[in-house]
XYZ file of C-alpha atoms in Angstrom:
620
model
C 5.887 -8.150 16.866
C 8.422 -5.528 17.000
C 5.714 -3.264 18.837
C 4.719 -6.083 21.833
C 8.384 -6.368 22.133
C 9.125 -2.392 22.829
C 5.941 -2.329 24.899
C 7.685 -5.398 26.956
C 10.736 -3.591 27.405
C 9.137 -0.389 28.934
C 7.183 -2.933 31.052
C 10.596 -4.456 32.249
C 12.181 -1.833 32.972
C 9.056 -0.491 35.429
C 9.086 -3.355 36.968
C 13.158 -3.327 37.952
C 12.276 0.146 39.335
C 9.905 -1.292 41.938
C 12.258 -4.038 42.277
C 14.890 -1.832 42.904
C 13.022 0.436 45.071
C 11.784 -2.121 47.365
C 15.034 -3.312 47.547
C 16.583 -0.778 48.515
C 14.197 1.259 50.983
C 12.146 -1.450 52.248
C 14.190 -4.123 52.497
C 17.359 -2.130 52.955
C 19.445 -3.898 50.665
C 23.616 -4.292 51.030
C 25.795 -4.199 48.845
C 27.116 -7.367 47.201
C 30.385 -6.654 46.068
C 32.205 -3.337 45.075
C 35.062 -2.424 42.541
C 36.925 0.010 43.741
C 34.748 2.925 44.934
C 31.655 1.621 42.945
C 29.119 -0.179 45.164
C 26.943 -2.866 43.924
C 24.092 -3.217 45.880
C 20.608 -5.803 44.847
C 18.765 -3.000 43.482
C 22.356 -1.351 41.133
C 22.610 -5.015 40.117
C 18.944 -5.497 38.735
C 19.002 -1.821 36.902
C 22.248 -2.316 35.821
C 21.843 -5.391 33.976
C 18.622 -4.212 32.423
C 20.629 -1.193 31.209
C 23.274 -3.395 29.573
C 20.669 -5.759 27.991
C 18.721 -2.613 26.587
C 22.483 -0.895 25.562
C 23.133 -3.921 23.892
C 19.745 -4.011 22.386
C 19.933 -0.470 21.045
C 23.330 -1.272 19.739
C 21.934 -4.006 17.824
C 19.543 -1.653 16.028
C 21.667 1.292 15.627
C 24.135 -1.759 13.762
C 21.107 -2.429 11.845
C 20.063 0.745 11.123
C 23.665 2.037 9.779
C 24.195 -0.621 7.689
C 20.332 0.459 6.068
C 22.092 4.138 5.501
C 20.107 5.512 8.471
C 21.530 7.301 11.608
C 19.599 8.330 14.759
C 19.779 9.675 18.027
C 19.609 6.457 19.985
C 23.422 6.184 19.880
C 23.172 8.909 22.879
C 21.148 6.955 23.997
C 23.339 4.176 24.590
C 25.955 6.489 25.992
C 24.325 8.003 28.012
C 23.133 4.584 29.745
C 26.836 2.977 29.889
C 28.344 6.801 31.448
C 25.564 6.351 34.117
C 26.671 2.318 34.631
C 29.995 3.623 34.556
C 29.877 6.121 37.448
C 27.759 4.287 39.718
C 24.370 6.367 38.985
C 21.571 3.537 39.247
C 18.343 6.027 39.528
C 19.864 8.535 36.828
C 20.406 5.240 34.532
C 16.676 4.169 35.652
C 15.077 7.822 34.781
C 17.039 7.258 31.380
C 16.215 3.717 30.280
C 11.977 5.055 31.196
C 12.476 7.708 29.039
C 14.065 5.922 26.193
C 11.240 2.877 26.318
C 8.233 4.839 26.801
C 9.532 6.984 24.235
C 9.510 4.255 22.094
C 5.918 2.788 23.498
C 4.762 6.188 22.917
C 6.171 6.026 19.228
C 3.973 2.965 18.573
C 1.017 3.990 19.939
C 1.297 6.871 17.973
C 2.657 5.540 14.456
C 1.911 1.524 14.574
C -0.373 -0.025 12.227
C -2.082 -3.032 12.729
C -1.409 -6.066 10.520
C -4.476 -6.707 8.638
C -4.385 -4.680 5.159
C -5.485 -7.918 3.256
C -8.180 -8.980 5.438
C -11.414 -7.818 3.916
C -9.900 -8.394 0.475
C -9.197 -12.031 1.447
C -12.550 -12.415 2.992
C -13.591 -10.907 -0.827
C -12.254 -14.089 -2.393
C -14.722 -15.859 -3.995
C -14.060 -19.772 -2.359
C -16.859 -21.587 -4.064
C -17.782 -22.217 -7.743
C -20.930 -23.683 -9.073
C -19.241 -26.405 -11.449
C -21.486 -28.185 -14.208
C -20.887 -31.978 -14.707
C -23.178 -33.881 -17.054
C -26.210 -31.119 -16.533
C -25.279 -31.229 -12.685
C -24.283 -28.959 -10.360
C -21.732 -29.712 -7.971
C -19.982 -27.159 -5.845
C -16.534 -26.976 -5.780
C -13.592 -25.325 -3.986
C -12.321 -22.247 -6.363
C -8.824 -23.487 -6.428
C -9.941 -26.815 -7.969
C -11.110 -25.676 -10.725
C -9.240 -25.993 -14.045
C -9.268 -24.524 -17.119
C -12.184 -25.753 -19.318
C -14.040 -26.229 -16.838
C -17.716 -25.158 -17.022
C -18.889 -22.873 -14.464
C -22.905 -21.790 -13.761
C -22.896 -18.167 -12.583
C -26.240 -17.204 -10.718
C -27.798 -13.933 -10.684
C -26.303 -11.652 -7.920
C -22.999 -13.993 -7.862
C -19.379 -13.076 -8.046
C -17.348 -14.692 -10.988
C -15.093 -17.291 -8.742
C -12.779 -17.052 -11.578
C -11.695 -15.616 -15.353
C -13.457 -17.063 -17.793
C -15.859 -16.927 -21.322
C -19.423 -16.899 -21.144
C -20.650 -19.758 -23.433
C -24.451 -19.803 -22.752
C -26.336 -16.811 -21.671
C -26.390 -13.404 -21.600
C -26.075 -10.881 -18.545
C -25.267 -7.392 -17.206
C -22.315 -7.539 -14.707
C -21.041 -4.992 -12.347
C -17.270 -4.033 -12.821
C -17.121 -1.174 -10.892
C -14.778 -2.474 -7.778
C -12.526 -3.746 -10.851
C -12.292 -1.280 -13.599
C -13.523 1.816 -11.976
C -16.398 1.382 -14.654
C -19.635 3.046 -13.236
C -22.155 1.376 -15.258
C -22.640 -2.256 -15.541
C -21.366 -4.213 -18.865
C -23.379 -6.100 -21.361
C -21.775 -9.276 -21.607
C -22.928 -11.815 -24.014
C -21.472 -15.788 -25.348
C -18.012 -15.084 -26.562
C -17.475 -12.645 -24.055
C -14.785 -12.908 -21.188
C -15.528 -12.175 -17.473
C -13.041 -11.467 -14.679
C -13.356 -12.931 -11.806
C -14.527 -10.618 -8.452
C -16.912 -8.800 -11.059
C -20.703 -9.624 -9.609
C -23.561 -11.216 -11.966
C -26.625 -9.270 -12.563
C -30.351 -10.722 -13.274
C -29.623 -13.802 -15.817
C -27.767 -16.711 -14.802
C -25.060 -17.663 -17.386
C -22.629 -20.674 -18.012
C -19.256 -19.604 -18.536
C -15.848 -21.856 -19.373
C -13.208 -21.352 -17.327
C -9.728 -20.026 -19.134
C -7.334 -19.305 -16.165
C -6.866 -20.589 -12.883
C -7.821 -19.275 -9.335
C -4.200 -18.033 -8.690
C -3.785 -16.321 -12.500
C -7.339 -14.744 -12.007
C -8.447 -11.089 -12.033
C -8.989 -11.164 -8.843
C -6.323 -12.812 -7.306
C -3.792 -10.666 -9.157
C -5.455 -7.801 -7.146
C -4.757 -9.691 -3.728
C -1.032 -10.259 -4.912
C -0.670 -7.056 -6.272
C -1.150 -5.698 -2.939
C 0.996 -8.637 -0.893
C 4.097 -7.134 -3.418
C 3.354 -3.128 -2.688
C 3.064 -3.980 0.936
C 6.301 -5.568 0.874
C 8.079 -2.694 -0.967
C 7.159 -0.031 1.483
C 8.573 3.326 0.244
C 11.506 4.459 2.070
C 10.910 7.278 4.850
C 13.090 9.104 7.462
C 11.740 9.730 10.482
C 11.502 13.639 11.762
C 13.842 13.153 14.561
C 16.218 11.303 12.842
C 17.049 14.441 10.722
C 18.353 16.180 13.648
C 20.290 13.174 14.200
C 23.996 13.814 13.253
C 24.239 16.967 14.258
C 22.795 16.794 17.449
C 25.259 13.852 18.495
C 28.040 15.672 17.060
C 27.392 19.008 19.053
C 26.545 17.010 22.548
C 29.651 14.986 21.954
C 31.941 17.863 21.598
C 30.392 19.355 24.647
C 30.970 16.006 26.596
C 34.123 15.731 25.348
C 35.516 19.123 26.142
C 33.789 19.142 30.051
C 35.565 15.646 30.339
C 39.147 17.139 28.737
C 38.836 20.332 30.880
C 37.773 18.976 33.870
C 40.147 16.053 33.539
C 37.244 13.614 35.118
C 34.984 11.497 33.215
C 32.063 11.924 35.597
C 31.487 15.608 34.009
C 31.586 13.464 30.746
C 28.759 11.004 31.946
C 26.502 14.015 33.476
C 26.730 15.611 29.898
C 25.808 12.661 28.526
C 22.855 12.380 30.953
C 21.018 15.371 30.121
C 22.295 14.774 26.411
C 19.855 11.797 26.431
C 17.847 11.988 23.446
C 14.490 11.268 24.923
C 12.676 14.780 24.516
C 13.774 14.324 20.958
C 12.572 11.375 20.685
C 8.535 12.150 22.141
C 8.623 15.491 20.677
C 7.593 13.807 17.499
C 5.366 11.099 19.040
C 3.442 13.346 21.578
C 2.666 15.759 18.259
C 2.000 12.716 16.052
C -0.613 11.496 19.041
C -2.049 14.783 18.965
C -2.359 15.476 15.297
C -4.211 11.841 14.818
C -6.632 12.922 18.123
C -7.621 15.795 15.700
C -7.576 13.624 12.479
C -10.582 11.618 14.775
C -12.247 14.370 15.350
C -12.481 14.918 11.755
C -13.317 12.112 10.989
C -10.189 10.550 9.152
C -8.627 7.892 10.731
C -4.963 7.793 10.425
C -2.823 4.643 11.358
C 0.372 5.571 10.894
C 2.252 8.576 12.551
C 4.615 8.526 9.130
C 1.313 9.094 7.499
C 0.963 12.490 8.941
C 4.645 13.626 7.593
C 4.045 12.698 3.947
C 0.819 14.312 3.598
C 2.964 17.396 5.348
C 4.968 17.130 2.291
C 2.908 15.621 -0.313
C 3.161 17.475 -3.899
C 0.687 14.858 -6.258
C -1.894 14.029 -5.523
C -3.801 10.988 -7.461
C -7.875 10.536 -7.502
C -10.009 7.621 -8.387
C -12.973 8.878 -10.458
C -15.994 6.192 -9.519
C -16.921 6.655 -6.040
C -14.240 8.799 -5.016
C -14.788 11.855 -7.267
C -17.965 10.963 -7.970
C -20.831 9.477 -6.173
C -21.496 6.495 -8.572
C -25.073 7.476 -8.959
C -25.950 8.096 -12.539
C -28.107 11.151 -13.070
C -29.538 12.185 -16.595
C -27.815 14.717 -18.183
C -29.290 15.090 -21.763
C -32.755 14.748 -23.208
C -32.434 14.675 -26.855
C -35.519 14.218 -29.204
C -35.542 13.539 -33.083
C -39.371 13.462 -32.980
C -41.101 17.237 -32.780
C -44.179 15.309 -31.705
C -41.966 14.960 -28.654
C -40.580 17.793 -26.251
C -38.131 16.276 -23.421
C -40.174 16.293 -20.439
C -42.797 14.032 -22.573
C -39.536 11.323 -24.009
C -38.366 11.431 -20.521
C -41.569 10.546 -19.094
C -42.489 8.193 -21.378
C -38.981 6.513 -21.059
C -39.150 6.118 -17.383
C -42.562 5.101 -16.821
C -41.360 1.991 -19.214
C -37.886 1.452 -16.768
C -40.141 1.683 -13.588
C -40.037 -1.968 -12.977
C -36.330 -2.804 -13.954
C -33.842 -3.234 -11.584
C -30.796 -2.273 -13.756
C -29.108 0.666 -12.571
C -29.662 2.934 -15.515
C -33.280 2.591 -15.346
C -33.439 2.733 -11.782
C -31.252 5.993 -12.187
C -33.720 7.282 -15.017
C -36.806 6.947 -12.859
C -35.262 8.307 -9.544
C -34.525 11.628 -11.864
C -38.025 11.790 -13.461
C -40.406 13.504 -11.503
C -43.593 11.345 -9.915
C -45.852 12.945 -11.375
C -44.605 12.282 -14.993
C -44.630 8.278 -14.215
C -47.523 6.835 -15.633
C -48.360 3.073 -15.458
C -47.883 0.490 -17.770
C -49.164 -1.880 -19.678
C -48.453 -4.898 -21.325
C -44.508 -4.766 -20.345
C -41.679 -7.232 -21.855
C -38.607 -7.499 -21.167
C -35.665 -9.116 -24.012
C -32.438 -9.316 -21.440
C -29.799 -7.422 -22.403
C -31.176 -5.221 -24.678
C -34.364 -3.148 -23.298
C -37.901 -2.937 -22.550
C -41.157 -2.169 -24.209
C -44.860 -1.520 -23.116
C -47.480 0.925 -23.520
C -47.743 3.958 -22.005
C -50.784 6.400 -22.246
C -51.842 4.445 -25.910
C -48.691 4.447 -27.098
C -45.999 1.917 -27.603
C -42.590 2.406 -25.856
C -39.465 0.846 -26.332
C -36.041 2.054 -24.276
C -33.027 0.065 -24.525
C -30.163 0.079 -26.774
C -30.422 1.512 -30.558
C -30.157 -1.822 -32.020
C -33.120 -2.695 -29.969
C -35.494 0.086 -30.590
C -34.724 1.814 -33.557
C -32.510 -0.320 -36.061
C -31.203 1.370 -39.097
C -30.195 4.252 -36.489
C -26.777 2.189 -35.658
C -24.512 5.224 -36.855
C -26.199 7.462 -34.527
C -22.669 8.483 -32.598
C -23.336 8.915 -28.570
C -20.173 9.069 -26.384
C -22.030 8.896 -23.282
C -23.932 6.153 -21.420
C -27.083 6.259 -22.723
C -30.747 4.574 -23.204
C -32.815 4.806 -27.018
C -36.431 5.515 -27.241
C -38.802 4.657 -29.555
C -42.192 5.451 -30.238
C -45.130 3.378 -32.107
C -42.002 1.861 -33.687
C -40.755 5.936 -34.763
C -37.291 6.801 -33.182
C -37.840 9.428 -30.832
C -34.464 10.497 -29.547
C -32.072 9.428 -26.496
C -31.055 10.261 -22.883
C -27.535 10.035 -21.586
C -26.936 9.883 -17.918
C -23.532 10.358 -16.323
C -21.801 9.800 -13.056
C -23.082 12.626 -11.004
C -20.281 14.651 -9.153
C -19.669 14.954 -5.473
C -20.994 18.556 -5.016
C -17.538 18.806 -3.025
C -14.964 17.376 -6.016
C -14.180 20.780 -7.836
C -13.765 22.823 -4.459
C -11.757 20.340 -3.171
C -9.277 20.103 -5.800
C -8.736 23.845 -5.835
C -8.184 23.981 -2.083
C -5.561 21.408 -2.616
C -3.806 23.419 -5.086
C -3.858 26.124 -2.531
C -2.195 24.059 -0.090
C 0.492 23.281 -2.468
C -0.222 20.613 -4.433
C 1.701 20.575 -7.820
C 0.303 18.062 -9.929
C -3.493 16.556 -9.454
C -4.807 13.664 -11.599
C -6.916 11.319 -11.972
C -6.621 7.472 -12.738
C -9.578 5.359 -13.613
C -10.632 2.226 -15.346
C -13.304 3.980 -17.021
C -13.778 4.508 -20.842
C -11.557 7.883 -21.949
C -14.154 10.337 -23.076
C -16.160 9.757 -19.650
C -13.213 10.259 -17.763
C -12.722 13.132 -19.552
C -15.939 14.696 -19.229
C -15.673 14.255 -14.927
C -12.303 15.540 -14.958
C -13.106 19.069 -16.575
C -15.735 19.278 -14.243
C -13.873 18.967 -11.097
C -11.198 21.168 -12.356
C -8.259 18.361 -13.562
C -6.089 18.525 -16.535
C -4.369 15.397 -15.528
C -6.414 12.191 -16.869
C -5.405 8.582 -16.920
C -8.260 6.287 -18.417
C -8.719 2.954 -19.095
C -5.949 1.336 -16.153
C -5.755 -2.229 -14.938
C -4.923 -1.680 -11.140
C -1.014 -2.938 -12.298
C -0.786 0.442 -14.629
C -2.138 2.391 -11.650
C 0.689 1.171 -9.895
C 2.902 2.030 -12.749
C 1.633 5.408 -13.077
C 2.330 6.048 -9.062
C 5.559 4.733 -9.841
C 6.088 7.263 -12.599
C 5.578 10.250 -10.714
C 9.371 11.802 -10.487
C 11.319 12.328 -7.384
C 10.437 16.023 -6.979
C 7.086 15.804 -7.032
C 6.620 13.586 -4.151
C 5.091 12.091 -1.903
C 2.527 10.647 -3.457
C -1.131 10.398 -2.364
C -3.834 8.656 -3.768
C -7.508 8.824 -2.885
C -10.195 5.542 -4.214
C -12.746 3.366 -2.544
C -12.686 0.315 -4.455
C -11.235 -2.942 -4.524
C -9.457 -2.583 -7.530
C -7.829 0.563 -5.870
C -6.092 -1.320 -2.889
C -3.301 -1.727 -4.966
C -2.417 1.218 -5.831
C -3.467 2.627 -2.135
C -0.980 0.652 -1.170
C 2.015 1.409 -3.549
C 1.560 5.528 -2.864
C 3.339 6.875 -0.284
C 0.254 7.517 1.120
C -3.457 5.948 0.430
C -6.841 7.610 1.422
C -9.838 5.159 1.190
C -13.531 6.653 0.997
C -14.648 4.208 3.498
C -18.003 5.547 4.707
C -20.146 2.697 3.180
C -18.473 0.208 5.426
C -14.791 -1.977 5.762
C -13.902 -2.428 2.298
C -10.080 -3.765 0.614
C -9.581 -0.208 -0.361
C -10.088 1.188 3.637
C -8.138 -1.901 5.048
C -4.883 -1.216 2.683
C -4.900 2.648 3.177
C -2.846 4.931 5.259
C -5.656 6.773 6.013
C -9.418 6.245 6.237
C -12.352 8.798 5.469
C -15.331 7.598 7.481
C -17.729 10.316 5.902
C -18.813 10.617 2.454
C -17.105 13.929 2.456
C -14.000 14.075 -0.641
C -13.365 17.249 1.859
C -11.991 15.762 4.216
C -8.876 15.152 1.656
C -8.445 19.177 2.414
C -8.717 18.794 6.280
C -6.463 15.477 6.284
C -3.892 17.858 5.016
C -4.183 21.291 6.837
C -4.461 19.168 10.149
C -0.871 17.477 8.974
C 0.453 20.473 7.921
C -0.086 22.113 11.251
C 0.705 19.006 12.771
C 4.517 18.881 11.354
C 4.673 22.777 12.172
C 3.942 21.993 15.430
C 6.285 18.845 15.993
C 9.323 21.054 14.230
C 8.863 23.442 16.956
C 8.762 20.951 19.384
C 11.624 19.464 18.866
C 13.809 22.154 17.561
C 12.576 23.681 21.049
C 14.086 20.228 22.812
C 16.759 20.561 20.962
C 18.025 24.449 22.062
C 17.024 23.370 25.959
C 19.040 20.144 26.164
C 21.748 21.818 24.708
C 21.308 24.912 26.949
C 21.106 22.237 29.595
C 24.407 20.544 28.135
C 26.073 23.511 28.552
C 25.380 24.244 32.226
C 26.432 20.617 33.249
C 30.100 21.592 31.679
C 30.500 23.603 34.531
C 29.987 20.738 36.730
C 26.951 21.972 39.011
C 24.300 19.363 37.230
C 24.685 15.910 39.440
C 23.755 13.063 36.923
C 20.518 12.525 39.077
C 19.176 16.227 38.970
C 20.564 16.364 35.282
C 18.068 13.162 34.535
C 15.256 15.276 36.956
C 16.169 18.433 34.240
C 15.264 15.644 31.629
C 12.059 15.071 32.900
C 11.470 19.104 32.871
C 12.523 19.116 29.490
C 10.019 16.226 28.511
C 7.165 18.151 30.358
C 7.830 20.874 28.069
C 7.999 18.974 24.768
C 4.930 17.063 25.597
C 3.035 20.320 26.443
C 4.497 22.091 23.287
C 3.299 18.866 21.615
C -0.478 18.667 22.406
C -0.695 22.218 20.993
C -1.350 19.858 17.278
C -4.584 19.255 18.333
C -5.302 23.150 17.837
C -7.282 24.527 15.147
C -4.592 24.806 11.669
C -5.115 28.499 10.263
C -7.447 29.067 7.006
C -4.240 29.024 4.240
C -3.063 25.398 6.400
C -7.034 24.409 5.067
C -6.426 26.233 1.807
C -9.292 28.640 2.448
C -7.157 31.480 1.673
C -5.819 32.873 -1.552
C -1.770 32.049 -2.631
């Protein structure tokens, strides 16, 4: 809303322009009334009262903004519209109030994001439950359900809400929850959370919380409270605020005490007008998301672009984001010489080949073709493994319990699948998440481009988080977190190491996407509640592109410094001159528009290449 209505402005204020021009050339337009030596012709009256309205406007803010601790340049703005009121300068005042809207339009464009961060997780929301009465299914709205309720839950379904299994016995995917990569056992007794997705069983489950108290629904209001608790942020020209209205007052001042007229004080004022300030920022902002596109990162916010300028943590989801959440073997162990590992492995997967669950689908796609032999007589006993014969011999795979019992104290950390042989325990193979090739280079560019602290927060269990974090090169590990304690542990991070950016992919990360100061979804595989509550999207499935998002921000923010520091030394240059006198307020708001041409020029030079260190391709 507060975009549309700075886009309308700029729009009104065109259209007095052409008003006033047609007024005044084409239809020759008299003047009204006069006070004194002031003349108020059709066209002075139209720009004039769309100056006061947007003076009055600005004032309004500025009001705002002060009593918010913030100061900016727009109260030169507002001077410099009332001087040109005041001395009768109608197309000085016009060239002004275009400057100071489009600025503003420009400013949007450049930094507005659009209102629709909870959208894909709201469309997420499960809506309908399967309720059992007497035997009987009836579907139900969600929100009517009530606790004890009894709840079927189909194969490939999402839990509508939290509850405990009481009949049944299924694998169910947690991953967009917990950050946990490989699907969970659950059996009667066990609890479910809701937004976690059924696997091959159907189940009956009793419901123990309501929609709103759910999982799931915590998640959505988790991110409805971080998005309302934005993290506070000065904008670049802003800084220069204060002292560039003190220094441009003084020099108004003094022309107007010297001179002894208070016309030199209003032709200051005019080329004191803060508008190459304020699209030095914008134009650079503009250009530095162009090259974000090209990229591709998608960037929605021009803010965005100055924290990750600044940023000193940065925060990493492990499933997905680190990793590729693909499980790929990682150790063949035998406890059978009649057995080398090629032979368990093959054996092992040519039992798996017909099960959909992902760690025997992962098993086969790592075993060679050639080493998958059919099978015969193949059962199945849900939940706990497989068993057939293989090349004469009898195979089971599936948990220890399952084919070996009496092994139970056999101690494996890792997620893993037990073989047996003609009923002889033959050894194990653990699989883990395999790494984005990327994940360790990219976290050592990032220290190279200043990053102070790197860690990584996860729902997974603490020895697998672990393992991926020594891989790709980070000390900093935080297992085992609800999406509130990732929150908390943004929170956490102290004052001087920040901002804050955070990189995940799944729906249990759009919280915490949300609370950083700035939040990088992995959104390659498609619109997800992680992409639409991020500052920033990666549309490849690249981790890289965390390194490029940076350098391109870094160089970005070099670039917009120089522009307006640049804007800055001219206007004041500029300021100077029209002391003397010899600067009409009309050519002084023509010298404005020079000055802009520069700025924006200076501005576009963002979308240049940033140099190897700005990428962190070169040693500290």
């Amino acid at each position: 809303m507060k975009n549309l209505k700075r886009q309308w402005k700029f729009i009104v204020v065109l259209i007095a322009g052409a008003v006033g021009l047609i007024s005044q050339f084409a239809l020759h337009s008299k003047s009204l009334f006069s006070i004194g030596n002031l003349q108020f012709p059709v066209h002075a009256i139209i720009i004039d009262i769309i100056g006061i309205l947007m003076a009055i406007s600005l004032l309004l803010e500025i009001f705002h903004d002060w009593k918010t601790g913030r100061y900016g340049v727009d109260i030169l703005a507002v001077i410099a519209v009332v001087s040109t009121i005041l001395i009768g300068d109608v197309w000085a005042e016009w060239m002004i109030l275009v400057m100071m809207t489009g600025g503003e339009t420009l400013e949007d464009y450049a930094t507005g994001q659009a209102n629709k961060e909870l959208r894909a997780l709201l469309d997420k929301t499960p809506r309908i439950a399967n309720k059992l009465v007497d035997g009987k299914i009836t579907e139900v709205k969600v929100d009517d359900l009530q606790v004890g309720d009894t709840v079927l839950i189909k194969p490939g379904q999402q839990v509508p809400v939290d509850g405990q299994i009481v009949k049944g016995t299924s694998s169910f995917d947690q991953s967009s929850l917990t950050g946990e990569s490989v699907p969970v056992t659950k059996n009667p007794g066990d609890e479910l959370m809701s937004g976690s997705v059924n696997g091959d069983v159907a189940v009956e489950m009793k419901v123990t919380k309501a929609a709103k108290d759910s999982e799931y629904q915590s998640i959505v209001a988790l991110v409805k409270s971080s998005q309302a608790q934005p993290a506070k942020f000065v904008k670049m020209a802003d800084r220069y605020a204060i002292p560039f209205t003190v220094i441009s007052l003084i020099i108004g001042g003094v022309a107007w005490d010297v001179s002894g007229d208070a016309t030199r004080f209003a032709e200051v004022m005019v080329v004191a007008s803060p508008c190459p300030l304020l699209i030095a920022a914008p134009v650079a902002l503009v250009s530095g998301m162009s090259s974000m596109s090209a990229h591709h990162i998608i960037v929605k916010s021009g803010p965005t672009l100055e924290k990750l300028a600044r940023a000193k943590t940065f925060a990493f989801d492990k499933t997905g984001t680190l990793t590729e959440n693909q499980l790929i073997v990682d150790q063949v162990v035998t406890d059978d010489k009649s057995f080398d590992q090629k032979e368990l492995q093959s054996l092992a997967a040519s039992v798996e080949q017909q099960s959909s669950h992902v760690i025997a689908s992962s098993l086969v796609k790592a075993t060679d073709k050639d080493l998958i032999h059919p099978v015969t007589n193949l059962k199945e006993t849900t939940a706990q493994g497989v068993e057939g014969d293989v090349d004469g011999k009898h195979v089971k795979v599936g948990k220890l319990s399952f084919v070996a019992p009496g092994h139970e104290k056999l101690n494996v950390t890792s997620t893993a699948v037990y073989v047996s042989v003609d009923g002889k325990f033959a050894g194990y193979i653990t699989l883990k998440d395999k790494m984005r090739p990327e994940s360790p280079k990219t976290i050592e560019r990032l220290r190279r481009q200043g990053a102070e602290d790197i860690m990584m927060l996860t729902g997974d269990h603490k020895q697998v988080a672990e393992k991926v974090a020594k891989e790709a090169g980070i000390t900093d590990v935080r297992s085992e977190l609800l999406p509130s304690q990732k929150i908390q542990a943004i929170k956490d991070v102290p004052k001087h190491l920040r901002p804050v950016v955070i990189t995940g992919d799944g729906v249990n990360d759009a919280p915490s996407l949300t609370a950083a100061d700035v939040g990088i979804a992995m959104g390659a595989k498609g619109a997800t509640a992680a992409s639409e509550s991020a500052d920033a999207v990666i549309m490849v499935n690249d981790i890289s592109k965390v390194n490029d998002a940076v350098a391109i921000s870094k160089h970005t923010m070099k670039v917009a410094n120089i522009d307006v520091l640049t804007a800055i030394g001219v206007v004041i240059i500029i300021e100077l001159i029209a002391f003397t006198g010899v600067i009409p307020a009309f050519w002084g708001a023509i010298l404005q528009e020079v000055v802009d041409m520069i700025t924006i020029s200076l501005g576009l030079l963002a979308k240049t290449k940033p140099s190897d260190k700005q990428f962190g391709l070169e040693e500290k």
